[in-house]
PDB file of C-alpha atoms in Angstrom:
ATOM      1  CA  UNK X  26      95.066 115.452 118.566  1.00 46.00           C
ATOM      2  CA  UNK X  27      97.179 118.457 119.523  1.00 50.00           C
ATOM      3  CA  UNK X  28      99.334 119.160 122.512  1.00 56.00           C
ATOM      4  CA  UNK X  29     100.374 122.316 124.290  1.00 59.00           C
ATOM      5  CA  UNK X  30     103.794 121.953 122.648  1.00 57.00           C
ATOM      6  CA  UNK X  31     102.260 122.619 119.225  1.00 58.00           C
ATOM      7  CA  UNK X  32     101.686 126.244 120.166  1.00 61.00           C
ATOM      8  CA  UNK X  33     105.024 126.909 121.853  1.00 58.00           C
ATOM      9  CA  UNK X  34     107.303 129.400 120.113  1.00 54.00           C
ATOM     10  CA  UNK X  35     110.919 128.575 119.335  1.00 62.00           C
ATOM     11  CA  UNK X  36     113.256 129.048 122.270  1.00 67.00           C
ATOM     12  CA  UNK X  37     113.715 132.706 123.057  1.00 67.00           C
ATOM     13  CA  UNK X  38     111.132 133.788 120.507  1.00 75.00           C
ATOM     14  CA  UNK X  39     107.756 135.427 120.810  1.00 83.00           C
ATOM     15  CA  UNK X  40     104.869 133.657 119.067  1.00 87.00           C
ATOM     16  CA  UNK X  41     104.563 134.648 115.421  1.00 90.00           C
ATOM     17  CA  UNK X  42     101.226 135.936 114.126  1.00 94.00           C
ATOM     18  CA  UNK X  43     101.122 134.222 110.736  1.00 95.00           C
ATOM     19  CA  UNK X  44      97.744 135.762 109.921  1.00 96.00           C
ATOM     20  CA  UNK X  45      99.277 139.226 109.653  1.00 96.00           C
ATOM     21  CA  UNK X  46     102.148 138.101 107.400  1.00 96.00           C
ATOM     22  CA  UNK X  47     102.096 138.270 103.612  1.00 97.00           C
ATOM     23  CA  UNK X  48     103.223 135.330 101.488  1.00 98.00           C
ATOM     24  CA  UNK X  49     106.536 137.105 100.816  1.00 98.00           C
ATOM     25  CA  UNK X  50     106.964 137.686 104.551  1.00 97.00           C
ATOM     26  CA  UNK X  51     106.334 134.003 105.180  1.00 97.00           C
ATOM     27  CA  UNK X  52     108.959 133.028 102.587  1.00 98.00           C
ATOM     28  CA  UNK X  53     111.424 135.429 104.242  1.00 97.00           C
ATOM     29  CA  UNK X  54     110.583 133.934 107.621  1.00 95.00           C
ATOM     30  CA  UNK X  55     111.278 130.429 106.320  1.00 96.00           C
ATOM     31  CA  UNK X  56     114.598 131.595 104.858  1.00 97.00           C
ATOM     32  CA  UNK X  57     115.620 133.127 108.180  1.00 94.00           C
ATOM     33  CA  UNK X  58     114.671 129.966 110.073  1.00 94.00           C
ATOM     34  CA  UNK X  59     116.553 127.793 107.579  1.00 96.00           C
ATOM     35  CA  UNK X  60     119.647 129.958 108.039  1.00 96.00           C
ATOM     36  CA  UNK X  61     119.349 129.631 111.812  1.00 95.00           C
ATOM     37  CA  UNK X  62     118.985 125.846 111.509  1.00 96.00           C
ATOM     38  CA  UNK X  63     122.153 125.644 109.393  1.00 97.00           C
ATOM     39  CA  UNK X  64     124.083 127.730 111.945  1.00 96.00           C
ATOM     40  CA  UNK X  65     122.831 125.466 114.718  1.00 96.00           C
ATOM     41  CA  UNK X  66     123.881 122.334 112.815  1.00 97.00           C
ATOM     42  CA  UNK X  67     127.403 123.758 112.459  1.00 97.00           C
ATOM     43  CA  UNK X  68     127.578 124.433 116.202  1.00 97.00           C
ATOM     44  CA  UNK X  69     126.406 120.873 116.909  1.00 97.00           C
ATOM     45  CA  UNK X  70     129.081 119.480 114.575  1.00 97.00           C
ATOM     46  CA  UNK X  71     131.812 121.485 116.334  1.00 97.00           C
ATOM     47  CA  UNK X  72     130.593 120.434 119.778  1.00 97.00           C
ATOM     48  CA  UNK X  73     130.402 116.778 118.760  1.00 97.00           C
ATOM     49  CA  UNK X  74     133.951 116.943 117.399  1.00 95.00           C
ATOM     50  CA  UNK X  75     135.195 118.471 120.649  1.00 95.00           C
ATOM     51  CA  UNK X  76     133.303 115.898 122.684  1.00 94.00           C
ATOM     52  CA  UNK X  77     134.695 113.030 120.588  1.00 92.00           C
ATOM     53  CA  UNK X  78     138.218 114.406 120.886  1.00 92.00           C
ATOM     54  CA  UNK X  79     137.875 114.649 124.660  1.00 90.00           C
ATOM     55  CA  UNK X  80     136.445 111.140 124.872  1.00 88.00           C
ATOM     56  CA  UNK X  81     139.371 109.826 122.814  1.00 85.00           C
ATOM     57  CA  UNK X  82     141.867 111.615 125.031  1.00 82.00           C
ATOM     58  CA  UNK X  83     140.483 110.160 128.226  1.00 80.00           C
ATOM     59  CA  UNK X  84     140.269 106.611 126.816  1.00 74.00           C
ATOM     60  CA  UNK X  85     144.008 106.562 126.077  1.00 60.00           C
TER      61      UNK X  85
END
């Protein structure tokens, strides 16, 4: 069973036509997405640290 969400592109991205991409292009695409995921994880870590610091400040 599929949902409409299965076909949604990533936020701010146009849908990717995988049929027109070569295997090398697909590997490059995965590498770019992996890099973007790692950047996003770093931003999340920084935001969580700031949020935890603020929570600690207001609990004092």
